[in-house]
Tab-separated table of C-alpha atoms in Angstrom:
chain	number	residue	atom	x	y	z
E	14	MET	CA	-14.184	-45.674	17.279
E	15	GLU	CA	-14.549	-45.463	20.940
E	16	LYS	CA	-13.255	-47.905	23.175
E	17	GLN	CA	-15.640	-51.171	23.961
E	18	LYS	CA	-16.218	-52.294	27.288
E	19	LEU	CA	-17.192	-55.663	28.854
E	20	THR	CA	-18.521	-56.114	32.615
E	21	ILE	CA	-19.351	-59.747	33.982
E	22	LEU	CA	-21.059	-60.260	37.192
E	23	GLN	CA	-19.376	-63.842	38.559
E	24	ALA	CA	-22.205	-64.667	41.017
E	25	ASP	CA	-21.641	-68.704	40.754
E	26	ASN	CA	-18.619	-70.864	41.635
E	27	THR	CA	-18.857	-73.140	39.353
E	28	MET	CA	-15.959	-74.109	37.321
E	29	ASP	CA	-17.330	-73.998	33.674
E	30	LYS	CA	-18.830	-70.317	34.661
E	31	PHE	CA	-15.430	-68.882	36.110
E	32	TYR	CA	-13.810	-70.515	33.313
E	33	HIS	CA	-15.960	-68.723	30.903
E	34	ALA	CA	-15.906	-65.421	32.669
E	35	LEU	CA	-11.890	-65.643	32.439
E	36	VAL	CA	-11.840	-66.904	28.551
E	37	MET	CA	-14.240	-64.087	27.990
E	38	ALA	CA	-12.154	-61.196	29.907
E	39	THR	CA	-9.323	-62.400	28.373
E	40	GLU	CA	-10.290	-62.408	24.643
E	41	ALA	CA	-12.125	-59.100	24.913
E	42	ARG	CA	-8.903	-57.771	26.679
E	43	THR	CA	-7.216	-59.017	23.480
E	44	LEU	CA	-9.973	-57.246	21.387
E	45	GLY	CA	-8.828	-53.868	23.220
E	46	TRP	CA	-12.032	-53.400	25.435
E	47	ASP	CA	-11.784	-52.341	28.810
E	48	VAL	CA	-12.975	-55.426	31.028
E	49	ASN	CA	-14.608	-55.592	34.589
E	50	VAL	CA	-14.852	-58.697	36.479
E	51	PHE	CA	-17.465	-58.170	39.388
E	52	VAL	CA	-17.113	-61.539	41.718
E	53	THR	CA	-19.665	-61.927	44.791
E	54	SER	CA	-21.356	-64.321	46.895
E	55	GLN	CA	-18.958	-67.444	48.006
E	56	ALA	CA	-17.957	-66.834	44.511
E	57	VAL	CA	-14.848	-64.215	45.978
E	58	VAL	CA	-13.062	-67.231	47.227
E	59	LEU	CA	-12.118	-67.631	43.867
E	60	LEU	CA	-10.191	-64.349	44.023
E	61	ALA	CA	-8.327	-65.926	47.095
E	62	LYS	CA	-4.466	-65.844	47.385
E	63	GLY	CA	-2.144	-68.749	48.688
E	64	GLU	CA	-3.534	-72.147	49.260
E	65	LYS	CA	-7.085	-71.076	49.925
E	66	GLY	CA	-7.788	-69.730	46.567
E	67	SER	CA	-6.070	-72.188	44.633
E	68	LYS	CA	-7.777	-74.821	46.487
E	69	ALA	CA	-11.214	-73.450	46.308
E	70	ARG	CA	-10.176	-73.025	42.135
E	71	SER	CA	-9.374	-76.617	42.156
E	72	LYS	CA	-12.402	-78.138	43.511
E	73	LEU	CA	-15.212	-75.607	42.107
E	74	SER	CA	-17.747	-77.785	42.852
E	75	ILE	CA	-16.842	-80.642	41.187
E	76	GLY	CA	-16.019	-83.578	43.766
E	77	GLY	CA	-13.582	-86.599	43.847
E	78	LEU	CA	-13.132	-87.855	40.674
E	79	ALA	CA	-14.846	-86.439	38.230
E	80	ARG	CA	-12.719	-83.282	39.354
E	81	PHE	CA	-9.489	-85.750	38.689
E	82	PHE	CA	-11.003	-86.682	35.478
E	83	VAL	CA	-11.574	-83.112	34.503
E	84	GLN	CA	-8.096	-81.889	35.347
E	85	ARG	CA	-6.788	-84.789	33.109
E	86	GLN	CA	-8.560	-84.241	30.000
E	87	MET	CA	-8.158	-80.464	30.216
E	88	LYS	CA	-4.045	-81.248	30.509
E	89	LYS	CA	-4.307	-84.036	27.681
E	90	LEU	CA	-6.160	-81.393	25.173
E	91	GLY	CA	-3.876	-78.778	26.281
E	92	ILE	CA	-6.764	-76.434	27.590
E	93	THR	CA	-5.504	-73.936	30.092
E	94	ASN	CA	-5.717	-74.663	33.525
E	95	ILE	CA	-8.100	-72.112	35.954
E	96	ASP	CA	-5.065	-70.550	37.826
E	97	THR	CA	-2.813	-70.065	34.416
E	98	LEU	CA	-5.859	-68.180	32.918
E	99	LEU	CA	-6.449	-66.623	36.014
E	100	LYS	CA	-3.027	-64.809	35.885
E	101	ARG	CA	-3.121	-64.167	32.412
E	102	ALA	CA	-6.306	-62.120	32.756
E	103	MET	CA	-5.175	-60.234	35.623
E	104	ASP	CA	-1.486	-59.621	33.422
E	105	VAL	CA	-3.276	-58.250	30.409
E	106	GLY	CA	-5.240	-55.720	32.610
E	107	VAL	CA	-8.908	-57.307	33.666
E	108	GLN	CA	-9.661	-55.717	36.117
E	109	PHE	CA	-11.279	-57.663	39.255
E	110	PHE	CA	-13.668	-56.380	41.977
E	111	VAL	CA	-15.433	-58.152	44.701
E	112	ASP	CA	-18.177	-57.337	47.276
E	113	GLU	CA	-17.885	-56.926	51.021
E	114	ALA	CA	-20.668	-59.043	51.701
E	115	GLY	CA	-19.351	-62.047	49.486
E	116	LEU	CA	-15.911	-61.742	51.566
E	117	ARG	CA	-17.868	-62.448	54.714
E	118	ILE	CA	-20.486	-64.838	53.207
E	119	ALA	CA	-17.418	-66.420	52.069
E	120	LYS	CA	-15.107	-66.299	55.521
E	121	VAL	CA	-12.102	-64.585	52.978
E	122	SER	CA	-10.652	-61.600	54.422
E	123	LYS	CA	-9.585	-58.616	52.584
E	124	GLU	CA	-5.747	-59.448	53.085
E	125	ASP	CA	-6.845	-62.917	51.450
E	126	LEU	CA	-7.436	-61.501	47.968
E	127	MET	CA	-4.697	-61.830	45.154
E	128	GLU	CA	-3.035	-58.431	44.352
E	129	ASN	CA	-5.027	-55.877	42.473
E	130	VAL	CA	-8.601	-57.314	43.400
E	131	LYS	CA	-10.449	-54.278	44.498
E	132	LEU	CA	-13.800	-54.016	46.933
E	133	SER	CA	-16.528	-52.552	45.480
E	134	GLY	CA	-20.156	-52.752	45.717
E	135	GLY	CA	-23.676	-52.638	43.693
E	136	ILE	CA	-23.093	-48.898	42.608
E	137	SER	CA	-19.684	-49.416	41.338
E	138	PHE	CA	-21.460	-52.718	39.099
E	139	LEU	CA	-24.091	-50.724	38.327
E	140	LEU	CA	-22.254	-47.772	37.158
E	141	SER	CA	-19.721	-49.970	35.087
E	142	ALA	CA	-22.540	-51.764	33.773
E	143	LYS	CA	-24.320	-48.820	32.691
E	144	GLU	CA	-20.923	-47.725	30.689
E	145	SER	CA	-20.281	-51.158	28.992
E	146	ASP	CA	-21.375	-52.070	25.928
E	147	VAL	CA	-21.650	-55.857	26.963
E	148	VAL	CA	-22.954	-57.416	30.552
E	149	VAL	CA	-22.689	-60.692	31.155
E	150	THR	CA	-23.992	-62.628	33.978
E	151	LEU	CA	-22.652	-66.060	35.052
């Protein structure tokens, strides 16, 4: 049987969509699939390292008390937080790509990106999507 492939296009920087992209990516890897996640536009900040990235991931379009409530509920329910899930996805071999235009829009430099995050463009995404069994856009 030929190896399955999932390509995810993450263009939105909201918590629920990024979280679900990470869940799908790690679960597909558990099934032995190859997984590529392409992150575009302002969502590229989600793959920044250090304080810039963790601060962006902790906010993810949820303001003040709502963010505090959601984080508390996730912890109370034993739901993995985004930083842990992102690390897990990288550890199991999910490939992450960002586009250069997105970096400029989000004011993030190539040096700000986490290790193993690669630069790509539309052609890379299209080729990955063409070869994939499943393509998801979030």
